[in-house]
Coordinates of C-alpha atoms in Angstrom, one line a residue:
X1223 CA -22.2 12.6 4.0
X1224 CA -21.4 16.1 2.3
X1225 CA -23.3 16.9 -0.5
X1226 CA -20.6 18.3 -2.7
X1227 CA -17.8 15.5 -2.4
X1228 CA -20.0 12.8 -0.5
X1229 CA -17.1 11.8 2.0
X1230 CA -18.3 10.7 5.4
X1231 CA -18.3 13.2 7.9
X1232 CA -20.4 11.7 10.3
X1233 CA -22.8 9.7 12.0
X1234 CA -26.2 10.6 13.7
X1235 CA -26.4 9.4 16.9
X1236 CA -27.7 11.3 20.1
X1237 CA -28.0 14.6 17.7
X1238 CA -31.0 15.6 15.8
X1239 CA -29.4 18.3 13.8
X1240 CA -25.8 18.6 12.9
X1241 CA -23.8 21.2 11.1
X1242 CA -20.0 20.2 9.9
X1243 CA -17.5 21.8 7.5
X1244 CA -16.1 18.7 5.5
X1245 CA -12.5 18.5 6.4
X1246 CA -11.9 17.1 2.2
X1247 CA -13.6 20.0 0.4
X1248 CA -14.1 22.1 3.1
X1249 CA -18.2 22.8 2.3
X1250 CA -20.1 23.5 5.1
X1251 CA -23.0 20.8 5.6
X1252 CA -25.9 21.3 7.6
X1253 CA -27.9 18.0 8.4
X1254 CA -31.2 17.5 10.0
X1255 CA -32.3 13.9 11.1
X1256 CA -34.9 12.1 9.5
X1257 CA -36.9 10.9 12.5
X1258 CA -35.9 10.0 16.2
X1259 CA -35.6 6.2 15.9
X1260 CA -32.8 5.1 17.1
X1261 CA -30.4 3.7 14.0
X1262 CA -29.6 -0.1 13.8
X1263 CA -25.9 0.7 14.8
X1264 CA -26.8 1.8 17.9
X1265 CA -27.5 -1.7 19.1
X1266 CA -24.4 -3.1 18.2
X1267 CA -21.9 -3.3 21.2
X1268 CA -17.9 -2.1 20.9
X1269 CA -15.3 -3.5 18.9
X1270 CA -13.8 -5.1 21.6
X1271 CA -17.3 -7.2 22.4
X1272 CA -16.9 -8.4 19.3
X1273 CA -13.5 -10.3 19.6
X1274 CA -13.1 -13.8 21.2
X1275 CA -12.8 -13.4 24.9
X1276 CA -9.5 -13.1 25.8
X1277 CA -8.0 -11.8 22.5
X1278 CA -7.9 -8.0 23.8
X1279 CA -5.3 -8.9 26.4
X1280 CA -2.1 -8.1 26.1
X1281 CA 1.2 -10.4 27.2

C-alpha cells in the first residue's frame, strides 16, 4: 500500500523488493518483503477455477 494515501498499489508475489509511484498521489513507494514465504494467495487457483464448471462458456 503507499504510505502517504494507503491505496493499493500492489501485491508481493515472485518479487522481494518493489519500487512503485502510486498512480492516486503520485509518491514514490519503495517496498521490501517481509520474508520469502510464499503468501496464502498464492495457493488459491484463478477466478475461473472458482466458477461452476461450465459457467465460463459462452453460447
Amino acid at each position: 500500500r503507499c504510505g502517504q494515501c494507503k491505496k493499493l498499489l500492489a501485491r508481493m508475489g515472485e518479487y522481494t523488493e518493489l519500487q512503485i509511484k502510486c498512480s492516486r498521489c503520485g509518491t514514490l513507494n519503495h517496498v521490501k518483503a517481509a520474508s520469502l514465504e510464499l503468501s496464502p494467495l498464492s495457493d488459491r487457483g484463478t477466478a475461473a477455477s472458482l466458477l461452476p464448471r461450465g459457467a465460463n462458456q459462452r453460447y
